PDB file of C-alpha atoms in Angstrom:
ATOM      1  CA  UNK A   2     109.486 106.064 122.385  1.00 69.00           C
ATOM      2  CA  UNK A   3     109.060 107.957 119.297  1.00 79.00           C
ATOM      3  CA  UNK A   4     111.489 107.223 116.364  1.00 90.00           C
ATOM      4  CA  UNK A   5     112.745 110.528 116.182  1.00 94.00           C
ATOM      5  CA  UNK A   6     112.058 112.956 118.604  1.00 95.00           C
ATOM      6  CA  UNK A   7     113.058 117.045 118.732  1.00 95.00           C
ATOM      7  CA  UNK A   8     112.211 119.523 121.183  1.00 92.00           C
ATOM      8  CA  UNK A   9     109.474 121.360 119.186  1.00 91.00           C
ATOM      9  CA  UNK A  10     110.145 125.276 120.474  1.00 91.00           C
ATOM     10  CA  UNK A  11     109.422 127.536 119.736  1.00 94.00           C
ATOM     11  CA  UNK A  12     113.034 128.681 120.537  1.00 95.00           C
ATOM     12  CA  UNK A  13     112.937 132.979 120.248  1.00 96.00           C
ATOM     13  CA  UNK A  14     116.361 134.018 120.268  1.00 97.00           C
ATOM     14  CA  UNK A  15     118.112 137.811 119.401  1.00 97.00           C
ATOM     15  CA  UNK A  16     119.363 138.876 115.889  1.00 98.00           C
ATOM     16  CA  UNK A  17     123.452 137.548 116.837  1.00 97.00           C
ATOM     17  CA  UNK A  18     122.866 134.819 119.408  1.00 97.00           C
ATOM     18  CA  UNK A  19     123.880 131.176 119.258  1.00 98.00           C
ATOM     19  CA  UNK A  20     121.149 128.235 119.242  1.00 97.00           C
ATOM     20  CA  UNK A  21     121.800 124.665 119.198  1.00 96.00           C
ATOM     21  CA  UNK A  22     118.785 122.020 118.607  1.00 94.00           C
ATOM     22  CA  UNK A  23     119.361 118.396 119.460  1.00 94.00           C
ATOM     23  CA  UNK A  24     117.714 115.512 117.562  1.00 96.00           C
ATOM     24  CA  UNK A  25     117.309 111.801 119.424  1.00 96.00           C
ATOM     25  CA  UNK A  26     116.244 108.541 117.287  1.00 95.00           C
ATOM     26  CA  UNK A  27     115.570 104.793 118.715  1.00 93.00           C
ATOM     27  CA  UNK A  28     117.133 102.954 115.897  1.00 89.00           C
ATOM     28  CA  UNK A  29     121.079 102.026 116.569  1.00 88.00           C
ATOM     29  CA  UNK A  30     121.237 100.906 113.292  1.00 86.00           C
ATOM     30  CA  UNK A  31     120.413 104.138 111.841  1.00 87.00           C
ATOM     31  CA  UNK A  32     122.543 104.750 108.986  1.00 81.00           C
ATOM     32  CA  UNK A  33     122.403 108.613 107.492  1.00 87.00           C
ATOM     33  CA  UNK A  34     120.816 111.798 108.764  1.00 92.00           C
ATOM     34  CA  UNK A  35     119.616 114.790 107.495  1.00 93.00           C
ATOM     35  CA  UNK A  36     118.735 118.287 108.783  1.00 96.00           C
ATOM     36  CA  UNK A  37     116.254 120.093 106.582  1.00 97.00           C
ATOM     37  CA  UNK A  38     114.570 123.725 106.941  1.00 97.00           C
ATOM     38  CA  UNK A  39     110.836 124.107 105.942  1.00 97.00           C
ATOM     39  CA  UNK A  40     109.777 127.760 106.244  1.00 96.00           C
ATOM     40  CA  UNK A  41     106.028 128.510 106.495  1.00 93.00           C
ATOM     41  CA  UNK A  42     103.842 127.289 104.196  1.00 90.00           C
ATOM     42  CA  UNK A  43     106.896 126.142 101.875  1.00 93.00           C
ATOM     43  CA  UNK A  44     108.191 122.511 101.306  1.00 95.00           C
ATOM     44  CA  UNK A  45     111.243 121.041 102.857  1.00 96.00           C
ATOM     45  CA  UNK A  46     115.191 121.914 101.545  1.00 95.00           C
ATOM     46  CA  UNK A  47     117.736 119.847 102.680  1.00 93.00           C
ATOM     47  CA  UNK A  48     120.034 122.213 105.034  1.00 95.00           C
ATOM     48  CA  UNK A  49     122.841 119.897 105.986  1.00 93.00           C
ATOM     49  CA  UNK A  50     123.564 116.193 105.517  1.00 90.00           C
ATOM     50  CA  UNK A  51     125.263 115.010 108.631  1.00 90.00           C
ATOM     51  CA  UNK A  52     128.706 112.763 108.663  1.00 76.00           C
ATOM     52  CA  UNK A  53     129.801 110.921 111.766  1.00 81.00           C
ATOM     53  CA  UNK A  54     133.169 113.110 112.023  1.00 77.00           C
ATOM     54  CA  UNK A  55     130.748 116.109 112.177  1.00 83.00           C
ATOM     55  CA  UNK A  56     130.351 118.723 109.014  1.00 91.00           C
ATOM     56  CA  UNK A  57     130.465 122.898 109.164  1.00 93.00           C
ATOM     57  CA  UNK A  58     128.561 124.938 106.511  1.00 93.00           C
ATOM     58  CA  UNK A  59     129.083 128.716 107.323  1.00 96.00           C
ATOM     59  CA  UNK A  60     127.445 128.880 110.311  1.00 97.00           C
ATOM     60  CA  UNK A  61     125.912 126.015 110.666  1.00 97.00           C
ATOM     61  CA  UNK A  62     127.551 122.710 112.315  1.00 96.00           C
ATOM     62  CA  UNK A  63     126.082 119.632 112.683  1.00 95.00           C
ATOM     63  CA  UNK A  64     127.591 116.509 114.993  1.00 94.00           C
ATOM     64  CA  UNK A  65     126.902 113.111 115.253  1.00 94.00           C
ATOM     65  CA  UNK A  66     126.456 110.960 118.443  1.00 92.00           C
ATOM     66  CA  UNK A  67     126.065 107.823 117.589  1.00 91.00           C
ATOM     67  CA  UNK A  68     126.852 106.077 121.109  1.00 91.00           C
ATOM     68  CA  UNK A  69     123.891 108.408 122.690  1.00 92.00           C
ATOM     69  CA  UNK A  70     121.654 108.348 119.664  1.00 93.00           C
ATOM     70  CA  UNK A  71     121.344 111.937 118.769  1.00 93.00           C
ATOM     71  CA  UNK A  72     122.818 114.635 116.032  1.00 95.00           C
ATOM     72  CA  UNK A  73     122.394 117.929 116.846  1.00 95.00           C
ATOM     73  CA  UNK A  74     122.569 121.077 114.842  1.00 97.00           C
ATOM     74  CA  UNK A  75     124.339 124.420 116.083  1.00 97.00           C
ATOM     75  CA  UNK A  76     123.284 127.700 114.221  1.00 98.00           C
ATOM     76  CA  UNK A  77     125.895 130.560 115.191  1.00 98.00           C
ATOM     77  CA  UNK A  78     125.270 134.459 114.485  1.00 98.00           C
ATOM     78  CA  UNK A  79     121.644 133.925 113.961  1.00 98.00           C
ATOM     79  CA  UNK A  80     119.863 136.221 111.080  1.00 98.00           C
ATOM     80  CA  UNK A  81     116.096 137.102 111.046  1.00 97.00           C
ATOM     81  CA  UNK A  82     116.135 134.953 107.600  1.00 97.00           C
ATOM     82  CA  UNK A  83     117.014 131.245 109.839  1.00 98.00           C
ATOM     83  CA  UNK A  84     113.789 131.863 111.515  1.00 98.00           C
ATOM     84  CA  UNK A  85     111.912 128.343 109.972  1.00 97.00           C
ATOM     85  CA  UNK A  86     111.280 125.002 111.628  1.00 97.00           C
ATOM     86  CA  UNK A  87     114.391 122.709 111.166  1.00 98.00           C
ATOM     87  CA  UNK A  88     113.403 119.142 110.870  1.00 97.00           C
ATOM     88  CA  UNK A  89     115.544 116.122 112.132  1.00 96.00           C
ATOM     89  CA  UNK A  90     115.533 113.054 109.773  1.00 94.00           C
ATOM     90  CA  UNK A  91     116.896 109.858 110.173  1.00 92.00           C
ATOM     91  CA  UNK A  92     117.483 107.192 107.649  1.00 88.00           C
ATOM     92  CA  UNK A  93     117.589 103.706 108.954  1.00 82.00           C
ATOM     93  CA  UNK A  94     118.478 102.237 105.741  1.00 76.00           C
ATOM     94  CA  UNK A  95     121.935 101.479 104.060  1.00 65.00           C
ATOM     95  CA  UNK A  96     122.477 101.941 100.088  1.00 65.00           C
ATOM     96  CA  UNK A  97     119.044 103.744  99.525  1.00 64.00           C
ATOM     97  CA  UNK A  98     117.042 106.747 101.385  1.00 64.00           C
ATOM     98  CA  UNK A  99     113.117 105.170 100.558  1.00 73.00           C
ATOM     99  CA  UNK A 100     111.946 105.550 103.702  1.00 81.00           C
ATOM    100  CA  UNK A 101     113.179 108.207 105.961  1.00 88.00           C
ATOM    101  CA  UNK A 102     112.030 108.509 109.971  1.00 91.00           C
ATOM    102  CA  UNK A 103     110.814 112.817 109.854  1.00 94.00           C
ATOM    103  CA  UNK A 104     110.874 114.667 113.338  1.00 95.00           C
ATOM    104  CA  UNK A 105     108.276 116.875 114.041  1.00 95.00           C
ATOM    105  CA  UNK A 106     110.585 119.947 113.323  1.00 96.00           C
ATOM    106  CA  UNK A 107     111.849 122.490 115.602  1.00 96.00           C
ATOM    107  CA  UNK A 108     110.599 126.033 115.332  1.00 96.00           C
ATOM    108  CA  UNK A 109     112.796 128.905 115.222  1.00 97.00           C
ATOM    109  CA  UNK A 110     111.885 132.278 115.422  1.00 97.00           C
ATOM    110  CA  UNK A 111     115.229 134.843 115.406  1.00 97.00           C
ATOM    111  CA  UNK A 112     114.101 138.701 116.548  1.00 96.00           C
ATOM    112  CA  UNK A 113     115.505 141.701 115.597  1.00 95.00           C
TER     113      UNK A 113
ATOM    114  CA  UNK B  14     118.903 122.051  89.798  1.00 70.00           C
ATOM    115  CA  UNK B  15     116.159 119.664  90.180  1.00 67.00           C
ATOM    116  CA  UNK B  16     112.798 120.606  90.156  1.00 91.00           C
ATOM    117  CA  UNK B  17     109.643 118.751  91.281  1.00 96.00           C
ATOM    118  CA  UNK B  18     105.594 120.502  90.387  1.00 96.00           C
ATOM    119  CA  UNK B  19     102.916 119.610  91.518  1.00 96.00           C
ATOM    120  CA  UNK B  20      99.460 120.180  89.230  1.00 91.00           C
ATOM    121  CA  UNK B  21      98.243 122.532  91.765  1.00 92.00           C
ATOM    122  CA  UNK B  22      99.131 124.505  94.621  1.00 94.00           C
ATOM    123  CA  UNK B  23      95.258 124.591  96.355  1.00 96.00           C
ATOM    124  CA  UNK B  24      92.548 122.489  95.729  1.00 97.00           C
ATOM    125  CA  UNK B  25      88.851 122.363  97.352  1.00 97.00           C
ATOM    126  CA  UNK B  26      86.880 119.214  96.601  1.00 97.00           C
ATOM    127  CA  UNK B  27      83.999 117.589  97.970  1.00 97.00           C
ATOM    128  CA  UNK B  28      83.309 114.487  99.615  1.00 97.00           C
ATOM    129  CA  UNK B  29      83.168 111.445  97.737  1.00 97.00           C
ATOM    130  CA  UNK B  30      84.878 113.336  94.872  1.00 97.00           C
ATOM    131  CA  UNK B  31      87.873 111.292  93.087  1.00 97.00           C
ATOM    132  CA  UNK B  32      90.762 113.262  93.524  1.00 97.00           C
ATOM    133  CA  UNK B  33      94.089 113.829  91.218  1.00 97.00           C
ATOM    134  CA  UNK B  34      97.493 114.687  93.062  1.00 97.00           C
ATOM    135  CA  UNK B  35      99.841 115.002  90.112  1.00 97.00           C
ATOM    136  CA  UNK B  36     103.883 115.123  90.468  1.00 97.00           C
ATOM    137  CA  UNK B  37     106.159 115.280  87.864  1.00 97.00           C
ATOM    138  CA  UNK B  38     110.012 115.612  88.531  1.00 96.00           C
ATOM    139  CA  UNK B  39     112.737 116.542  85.677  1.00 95.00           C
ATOM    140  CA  UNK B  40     115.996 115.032  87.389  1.00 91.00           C
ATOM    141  CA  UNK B  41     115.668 111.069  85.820  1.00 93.00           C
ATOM    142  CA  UNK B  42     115.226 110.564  89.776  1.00 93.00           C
ATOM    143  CA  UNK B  43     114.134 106.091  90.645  1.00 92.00           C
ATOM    144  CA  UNK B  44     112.615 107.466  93.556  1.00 92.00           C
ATOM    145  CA  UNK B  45     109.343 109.419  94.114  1.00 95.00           C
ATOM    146  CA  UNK B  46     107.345 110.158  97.118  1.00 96.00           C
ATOM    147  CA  UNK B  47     103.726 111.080  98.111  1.00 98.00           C
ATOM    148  CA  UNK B  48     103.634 112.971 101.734  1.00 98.00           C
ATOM    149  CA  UNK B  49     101.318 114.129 103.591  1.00 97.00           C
ATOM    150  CA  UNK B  50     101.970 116.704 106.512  1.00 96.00           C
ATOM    151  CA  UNK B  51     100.003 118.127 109.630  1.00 95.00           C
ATOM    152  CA  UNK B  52      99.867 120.300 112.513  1.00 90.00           C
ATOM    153  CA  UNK B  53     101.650 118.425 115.295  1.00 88.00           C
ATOM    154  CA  UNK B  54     102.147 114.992 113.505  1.00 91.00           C
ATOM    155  CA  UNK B  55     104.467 116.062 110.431  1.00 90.00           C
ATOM    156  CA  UNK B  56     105.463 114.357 107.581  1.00 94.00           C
ATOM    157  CA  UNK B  57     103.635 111.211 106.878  1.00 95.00           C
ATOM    158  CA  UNK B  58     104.645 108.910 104.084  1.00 95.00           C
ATOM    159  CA  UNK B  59     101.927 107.328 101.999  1.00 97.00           C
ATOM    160  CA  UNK B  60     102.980 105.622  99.006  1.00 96.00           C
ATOM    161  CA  UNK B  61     106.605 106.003  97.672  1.00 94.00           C
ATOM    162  CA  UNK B  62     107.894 104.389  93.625  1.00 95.00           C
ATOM    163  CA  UNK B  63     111.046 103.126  93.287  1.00 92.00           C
ATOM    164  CA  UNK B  64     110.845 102.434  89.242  1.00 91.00           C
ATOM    165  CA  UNK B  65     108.111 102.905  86.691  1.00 92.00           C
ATOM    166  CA  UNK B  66     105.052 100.595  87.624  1.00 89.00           C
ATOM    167  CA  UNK B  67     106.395  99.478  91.389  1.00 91.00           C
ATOM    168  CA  UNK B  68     104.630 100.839  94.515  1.00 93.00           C
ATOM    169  CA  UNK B  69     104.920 100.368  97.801  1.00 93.00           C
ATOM    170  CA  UNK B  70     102.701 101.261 100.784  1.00 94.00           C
ATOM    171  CA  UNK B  71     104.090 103.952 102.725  1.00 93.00           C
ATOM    172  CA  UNK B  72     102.833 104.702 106.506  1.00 91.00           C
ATOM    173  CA  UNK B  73      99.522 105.856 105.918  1.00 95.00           C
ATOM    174  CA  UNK B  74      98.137 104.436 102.402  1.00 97.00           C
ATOM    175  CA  UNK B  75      94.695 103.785 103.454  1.00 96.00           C
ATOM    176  CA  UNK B  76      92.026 105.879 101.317  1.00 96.00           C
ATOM    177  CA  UNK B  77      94.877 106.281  98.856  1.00 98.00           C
ATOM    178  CA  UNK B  78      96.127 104.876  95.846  1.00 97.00           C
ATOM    179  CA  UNK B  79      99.190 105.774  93.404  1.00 97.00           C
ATOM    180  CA  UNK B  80     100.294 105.051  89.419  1.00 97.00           C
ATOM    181  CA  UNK B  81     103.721 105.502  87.944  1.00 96.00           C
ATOM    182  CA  UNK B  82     103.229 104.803  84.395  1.00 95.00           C
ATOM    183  CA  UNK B  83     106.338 106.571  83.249  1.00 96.00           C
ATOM    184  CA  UNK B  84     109.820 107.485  85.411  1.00 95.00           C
ATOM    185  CA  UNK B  85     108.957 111.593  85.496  1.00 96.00           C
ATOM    186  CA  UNK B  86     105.401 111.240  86.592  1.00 97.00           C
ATOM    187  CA  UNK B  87     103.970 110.120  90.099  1.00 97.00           C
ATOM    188  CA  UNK B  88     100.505 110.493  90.833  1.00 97.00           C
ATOM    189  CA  UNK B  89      98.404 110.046  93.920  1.00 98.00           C
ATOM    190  CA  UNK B  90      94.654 108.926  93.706  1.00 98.00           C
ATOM    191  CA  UNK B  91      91.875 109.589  96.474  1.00 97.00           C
ATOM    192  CA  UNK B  92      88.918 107.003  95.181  1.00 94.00           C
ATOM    193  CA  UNK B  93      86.671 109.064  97.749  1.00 97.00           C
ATOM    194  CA  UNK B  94      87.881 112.012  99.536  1.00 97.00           C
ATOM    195  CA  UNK B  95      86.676 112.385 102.810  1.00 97.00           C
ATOM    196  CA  UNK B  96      86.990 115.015 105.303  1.00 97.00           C
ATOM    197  CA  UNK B  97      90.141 113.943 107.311  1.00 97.00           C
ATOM    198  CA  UNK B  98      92.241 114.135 104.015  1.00 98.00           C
ATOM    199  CA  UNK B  99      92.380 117.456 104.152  1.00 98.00           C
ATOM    200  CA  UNK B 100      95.925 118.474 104.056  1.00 97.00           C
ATOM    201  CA  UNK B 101      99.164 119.625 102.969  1.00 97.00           C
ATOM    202  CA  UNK B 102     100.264 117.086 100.208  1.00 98.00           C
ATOM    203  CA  UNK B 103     104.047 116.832  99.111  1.00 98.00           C
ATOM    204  CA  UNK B 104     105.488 115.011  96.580  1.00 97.00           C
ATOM    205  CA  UNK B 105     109.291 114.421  96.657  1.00 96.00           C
ATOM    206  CA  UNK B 106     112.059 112.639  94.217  1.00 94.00           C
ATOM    207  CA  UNK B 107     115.273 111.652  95.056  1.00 91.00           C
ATOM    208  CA  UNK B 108     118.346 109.131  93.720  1.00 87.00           C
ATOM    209  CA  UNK B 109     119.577 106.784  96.097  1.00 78.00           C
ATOM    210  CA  UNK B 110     120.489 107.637  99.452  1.00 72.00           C
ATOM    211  CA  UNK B 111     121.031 111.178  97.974  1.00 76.00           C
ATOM    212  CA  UNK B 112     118.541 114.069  99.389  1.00 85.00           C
ATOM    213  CA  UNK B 113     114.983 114.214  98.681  1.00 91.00           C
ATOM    214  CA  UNK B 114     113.315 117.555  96.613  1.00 93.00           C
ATOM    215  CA  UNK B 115     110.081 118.412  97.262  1.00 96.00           C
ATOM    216  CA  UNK B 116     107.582 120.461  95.120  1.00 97.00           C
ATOM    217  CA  UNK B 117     106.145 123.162  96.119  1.00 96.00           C
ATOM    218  CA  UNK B 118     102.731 121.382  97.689  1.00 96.00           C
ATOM    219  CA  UNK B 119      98.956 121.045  97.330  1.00 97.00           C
ATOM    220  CA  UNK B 120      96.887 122.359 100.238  1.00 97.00           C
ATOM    221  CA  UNK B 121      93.682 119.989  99.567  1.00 97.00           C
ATOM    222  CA  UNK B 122      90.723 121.071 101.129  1.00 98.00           C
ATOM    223  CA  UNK B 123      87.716 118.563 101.453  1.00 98.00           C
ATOM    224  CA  UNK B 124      84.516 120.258 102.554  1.00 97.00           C
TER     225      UNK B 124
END
């Protein structure tokens, strides 16, 4: 089983819609994750840090399951400009983020 | 806001050339990170500094080699490029378990 695993899309959705991406790691002792967005050709920003009680940005929410091993990230009225690939990242480390577990990355593509 | 360059955005070498990947980052950041990042297997760690002078072996660190001489500057060494490091390279800072920045990239192509 892969460390981290996402779904890798693409996932086409309309201008408006709702999309949710879900995020699975192997390590129960995983102690922070991450969502970041890497658009084409670009380097990797750091879209949402995720907190066990869950954490809302605008219109982005991301949850934590720790008991099934998975955070998941929900992207609500979806613009043209959130098409990117959304990467999962898991840090299995407490009190420092040195090494970091990267998904393969999601791909979104929103259409007008 | 933090910001992390790299010496060059695209880069065509040939084999057996000794290749430069240089990183500098502006943020006092302990941490710095050499990536490298594929179609279909994604971000690969290679080497990553915690402080001036200490390395550790990332992943993937064969073929490679790094030097932090000073806290702002991280750079990654081929000895001999060959063919299969032809990539995306990123280099990335961070503090703690705080977020890592990336630079912008180096697309190194070895022909």
């Amino acid at each position: 089983r892969k460390e981290v695993e996402q779904d890798p899309g693409p996932f086409n959705v309309p201008e408006g819609a709702t999309v949710a991406f879900n995020c699975t790691y192997s390590n129960s002792a995983s102690q922070s994750f991450f969502w970041y967005r890497q658009d084409c050709r670009k380097e990797p920003k750091l879209l949402m840090s995720v907190y066990s009680s869950g954490n809302e940005d605008g219109r982005f929410t991301a949850q934590l399951n720790r008991a099934s091993q998975y955070i998941s990230l929900l992207i609500r009225d979806s613009k043209l400009s959130d098409s990117a690939t959304y990467l999962c990242v898991v840090n299995p480390n407490a009190g420092n983020n040195r090494k970091l577990i990267w998904g393969l990355g999601t791909s979104l593509a929103v259409n007008p | 806001d933090v910001k992390v360059t790299q010496s060059s955005r695209y880069l065509v070498k040939r084999t057996g050339e000794k290749v430069f990947l240089e990183c500098v980052q502006d943020m006092d950041h302990e941490n710095m990170f050499w990536y490298r990042q594929d179609p279909g297997l994604g971000l690969r760690l290679i080497y990553f500094s915690y402080d001036v002078k200490m390395k550790e072996k990332g992943d993937i660190p064969e073929g490679y080699s790094v030097s932090r001489e000073k806290k702002e500057r991280f750079s990654l060494i081929l000895e001999s490029a060959s063919t299969n490091q032809t990539s995306m390279y990123l280099c990335a800072s961070s503090e703690g378990v705080h977020e890592q920045f990336f630079g912008p990239g180096t697309r190194l192509t070895v022909l």
